[in-house]
XYZ file of C-alpha atoms in Angstrom:
290
model
C -131.491 -134.989 -58.840
C -133.174 -136.996 -55.648
C -136.286 -134.495 -54.665
C -135.785 -133.265 -50.918
C -134.220 -131.100 -48.746
C -130.868 -130.669 -46.741
C -131.865 -129.999 -43.482
C -128.779 -128.173 -41.498
C -128.489 -128.021 -37.639
C -126.501 -124.912 -36.352
C -125.640 -124.869 -32.412
C -125.752 -121.656 -31.235
C -125.880 -119.283 -27.871
C -129.407 -118.173 -27.154
C -128.178 -115.225 -27.009
C -127.718 -114.612 -30.768
C -130.478 -116.925 -32.170
C -132.571 -114.025 -33.644
C -129.973 -112.031 -35.012
C -128.082 -115.049 -36.672
C -131.941 -116.606 -37.944
C -132.436 -113.234 -39.380
C -129.045 -113.429 -41.503
C -129.671 -116.714 -42.695
C -133.045 -115.717 -43.737
C -131.945 -113.287 -45.944
C -129.107 -115.429 -46.998
C -131.100 -118.371 -48.126
C -134.609 -118.563 -49.547
C -135.581 -121.271 -46.900
C -137.497 -121.682 -43.498
C -135.773 -121.249 -40.180
C -136.750 -122.704 -37.004
C -135.381 -121.172 -33.951
C -135.217 -124.143 -31.032
C -133.385 -123.899 -27.911
C -129.993 -123.608 -28.699
C -129.686 -124.641 -32.029
C -131.135 -122.976 -35.590
C -132.592 -125.450 -38.126
C -132.170 -124.637 -42.045
C -134.226 -126.199 -44.638
C -132.409 -126.267 -47.868
C -133.645 -127.271 -51.251
C -130.972 -128.687 -53.274
C -133.259 -127.856 -56.411
C -132.582 -123.949 -55.326
C -128.784 -123.906 -53.344
C -126.201 -125.225 -55.552
C -123.474 -127.503 -54.601
C -121.735 -124.926 -53.146
C -124.009 -123.694 -50.419
C -122.065 -125.673 -47.469
C -118.699 -123.588 -48.275
C -120.314 -120.374 -48.470
C -122.308 -121.104 -45.210
C -118.950 -121.998 -43.111
C -117.720 -119.026 -44.779
C -120.365 -117.030 -43.811
C -120.487 -118.287 -40.006
C -116.909 -118.000 -39.979
C -116.984 -114.430 -40.362
C -120.172 -114.169 -38.234
C -118.507 -115.339 -35.522
C -114.917 -113.290 -35.890
C -116.773 -110.006 -36.198
C -118.600 -110.624 -32.930
C -115.817 -111.876 -30.996
C -116.953 -115.083 -30.628
C -114.852 -117.257 -29.487
C -115.875 -120.062 -31.921
C -117.955 -120.387 -34.691
C -121.362 -122.407 -34.435
C -120.806 -126.219 -35.442
C -123.119 -126.978 -38.148
C -124.575 -130.497 -38.648
C -125.874 -131.625 -42.095
C -128.681 -134.440 -43.194
C -130.255 -135.141 -46.719
C -133.948 -136.016 -46.144
C -135.624 -137.401 -49.210
C -139.531 -136.606 -49.785
C -141.632 -136.358 -52.676
C -142.769 -132.945 -51.786
C -139.709 -131.107 -49.293
C -141.807 -128.124 -49.351
C -145.156 -129.635 -48.293
C -142.990 -131.702 -45.637
C -141.314 -128.417 -43.941
C -144.884 -126.710 -43.707
C -146.249 -129.537 -41.674
C -144.137 -128.602 -38.781
C -145.947 -125.452 -38.511
C -149.067 -125.960 -37.288
C -151.355 -123.163 -35.463
C -150.140 -122.230 -31.856
C -152.025 -120.886 -29.119
C -150.416 -117.761 -27.453
C -151.896 -116.306 -23.560
C -155.553 -116.790 -23.667
C -156.713 -115.227 -26.970
C -153.756 -114.967 -29.548
C -153.206 -118.215 -31.918
C -150.692 -117.628 -34.647
C -151.328 -119.279 -37.943
C -149.522 -119.829 -40.920
C -151.154 -118.682 -43.766
C -151.224 -122.325 -45.813
C -153.583 -123.622 -42.805
C -157.577 -123.529 -42.293
C -158.020 -122.615 -39.067
C -161.460 -121.998 -37.373
C -161.285 -119.765 -34.758
C -163.082 -120.222 -30.848
C -164.990 -117.266 -29.856
C -162.717 -114.394 -29.003
C -159.312 -116.007 -30.517
C -157.187 -113.341 -32.207
C -155.577 -115.440 -34.810
C -152.424 -113.725 -36.430
C -151.597 -115.251 -40.002
C -147.719 -115.256 -40.104
C -145.767 -117.119 -43.395
C -143.133 -118.213 -41.261
C -140.975 -119.094 -43.965
C -138.368 -116.164 -43.285
C -137.479 -116.217 -39.509
C -138.796 -112.147 -38.156
C -140.590 -113.669 -35.465
C -143.459 -116.323 -35.702
C -144.829 -117.002 -31.871
C -142.810 -120.019 -31.258
C -139.850 -117.809 -29.649
C -140.220 -117.262 -25.718
C -139.678 -113.168 -26.446
C -142.641 -113.128 -29.017
C -144.921 -115.355 -26.645
C -143.556 -113.059 -23.670
C -144.461 -110.053 -25.316
C -148.308 -111.597 -26.785
C -149.028 -111.985 -23.484
C -148.288 -108.750 -21.982
C -149.718 -107.352 -24.907
C -153.149 -108.975 -23.662
C -152.725 -108.179 -19.990
C -152.513 -104.312 -20.339
C -154.796 -103.901 -23.244
C -157.245 -105.476 -20.987
C -156.477 -103.499 -18.179
C -157.420 -100.856 -20.794
C -157.850 -97.270 -20.233
C -160.947 -95.276 -19.418
C -160.026 -92.543 -21.948
C -159.469 -94.381 -25.245
C -157.826 -96.529 -27.177
C -154.049 -97.227 -26.172
C -151.711 -96.315 -28.901
C -148.425 -98.254 -29.491
C -144.853 -98.201 -30.702
C -143.463 -101.805 -32.000
C -139.663 -100.956 -32.175
C -137.930 -103.546 -34.388
C -141.199 -104.962 -35.947
C -139.666 -107.791 -37.575
C -142.711 -110.084 -38.946
C -145.202 -107.246 -37.497
C -146.549 -109.925 -35.016
C -146.670 -107.726 -32.073
C -147.952 -104.876 -34.053
C -150.905 -106.873 -35.593
C -151.590 -108.450 -32.196
C -152.126 -104.824 -30.595
C -154.732 -103.752 -33.355
C -156.103 -106.798 -32.933
C -156.452 -106.058 -29.525
C -157.816 -102.678 -29.999
C -154.911 -100.371 -30.247
C -154.562 -97.727 -31.979
C -152.574 -96.368 -33.946
C -150.458 -98.465 -34.276
C -147.027 -97.573 -35.541
C -145.001 -100.147 -36.216
C -141.185 -99.398 -37.409
C -137.837 -101.481 -38.368
C -134.614 -100.339 -39.992
C -134.312 -103.602 -42.064
C -135.297 -103.624 -45.548
C -136.126 -107.543 -45.709
C -138.246 -107.259 -42.355
C -140.120 -104.509 -43.553
C -140.581 -106.404 -46.893
C -141.863 -109.671 -44.355
C -143.772 -107.332 -42.345
C -146.006 -106.015 -45.325
C -146.885 -109.376 -46.599
C -148.067 -110.741 -43.233
C -150.229 -107.215 -42.774
C -151.689 -108.187 -46.317
C -152.818 -111.152 -45.131
C -154.232 -109.625 -41.588
C -156.621 -106.751 -43.068
C -158.388 -105.971 -39.813
C -154.936 -105.522 -38.157
C -154.917 -101.401 -38.908
C -151.001 -101.062 -38.504
C -148.810 -98.006 -39.861
C -145.750 -99.602 -41.188
C -142.410 -97.405 -41.640
C -138.911 -97.976 -42.706
C -136.696 -96.335 -40.546
C -135.400 -95.602 -36.935
C -137.150 -94.948 -33.905
C -136.121 -91.129 -34.176
C -138.600 -91.115 -37.591
C -141.449 -91.806 -35.497
C -142.934 -88.892 -34.575
C -145.138 -88.382 -30.732
C -144.809 -90.150 -28.027
C -147.043 -93.544 -27.105
C -149.098 -94.962 -24.419
C -147.357 -98.208 -24.939
C -143.715 -99.306 -26.629
C -142.824 -102.394 -26.847
C -139.370 -103.592 -28.412
C -137.930 -106.948 -28.477
C -134.634 -106.519 -30.404
C -131.480 -108.057 -27.812
C -129.932 -106.488 -24.531
C -126.822 -104.428 -26.080
C -129.483 -102.548 -28.826
C -131.917 -101.897 -26.400
C -129.253 -100.394 -24.060
C -127.758 -98.501 -26.937
C -131.289 -97.066 -27.853
C -132.601 -96.425 -24.244
C -132.553 -92.380 -24.615
C -134.573 -92.676 -27.654
C -136.858 -95.331 -26.759
C -137.669 -93.809 -23.229
C -138.307 -90.530 -25.045
C -141.470 -92.590 -26.808
C -143.014 -93.355 -23.795
C -145.521 -90.569 -22.775
C -146.371 -89.704 -19.061
C -147.896 -92.686 -17.452
C -147.019 -95.263 -20.403
C -145.648 -98.212 -20.312
C -142.487 -99.740 -22.318
C -142.105 -103.654 -22.712
C -138.288 -104.832 -23.242
C -137.756 -108.103 -24.352
C -135.171 -110.528 -26.162
C -132.918 -110.097 -23.232
C -131.860 -113.092 -21.129
C -132.163 -113.406 -18.070
C -128.652 -112.390 -16.777
C -128.527 -109.421 -18.647
C -132.039 -107.828 -16.819
C -130.199 -105.829 -14.765
C -128.181 -103.725 -17.158
C -130.991 -103.219 -19.238
C -133.377 -102.085 -16.458
C -129.942 -99.458 -15.183
C -130.110 -98.201 -18.221
C -133.436 -97.310 -18.465
C -134.371 -96.331 -14.698
C -131.368 -93.906 -14.946
C -133.816 -92.127 -17.240
C -136.272 -91.593 -15.134
C -138.276 -95.260 -16.106
C -139.650 -97.198 -13.614
C -139.725 -100.678 -13.346
C -142.840 -102.255 -12.150
C -142.688 -106.119 -13.791
C -140.613 -108.754 -15.090
C -141.680 -111.714 -16.679
C -139.750 -114.928 -17.640
C -140.021 -118.239 -19.965
C -136.842 -120.398 -20.136
C -133.748 -118.560 -19.816
C -135.227 -115.311 -21.822
C -137.209 -112.265 -19.770
C -139.579 -109.250 -20.333
C -138.841 -106.335 -18.327
C -141.819 -103.664 -18.287
C -141.384 -100.377 -16.905
C -143.348 -97.051 -16.723
C -142.898 -93.091 -16.912
C -144.496 -91.679 -13.818
C -147.649 -89.094 -14.643
């Protein structure tokens, strides 16, 4: 069999790219790249048998039907021969600077940080947050700004809900937040986060498999980069984790969804402080008055 890899391009509404990427990463042992309106899946013929395309088409049809989408995502497949398909795929992932101090670097790269850099070593082989998506970048920049303002009473505590790769929790820890707690209800996401934490030993993060209700106490900072509808459904539980004077950052939200999300949290007594946009995505910052 000729060496190479299948490059599978899947068109997808931006509102569903993160969810679909996570599902595909769990289904196929290959890298998933999130672009503007599509996902790019890299598959090795040596790993995946002849029936992978039929399985993918069946999965996408079921996925679209479950969500009530009018059409299933369109799929385009190309075969790219190469002597080392895995090395070629890795070439696409280079260290990425986010904000003023964060650098997101794949674990196989050699990166020499500049003074003041906070390097987040991430394995992008499974799509749970790599810093390339707009919402992850929005959250990392927000963390920089909030942690720069600091707290005269000492370090800020932080809760990362739906941690995925753990990138936001690790970023907060590298900026001096403590304690930092990261929680996710997806066992595979928690395993990915655990691997990334092992690659970032200076990031002190308590990682939990479970839901936000399983986390004890409240926090100075709470961040949730999920999606609009789950954020609305979780509003009472997330709001309860923000202590008086604390701040809540919500992302994974398209611009046209922002007002619905904001209304759900303002109804619980949290006040909107700021909105940040990156392309069609946004981050909402709210606070609980002291």
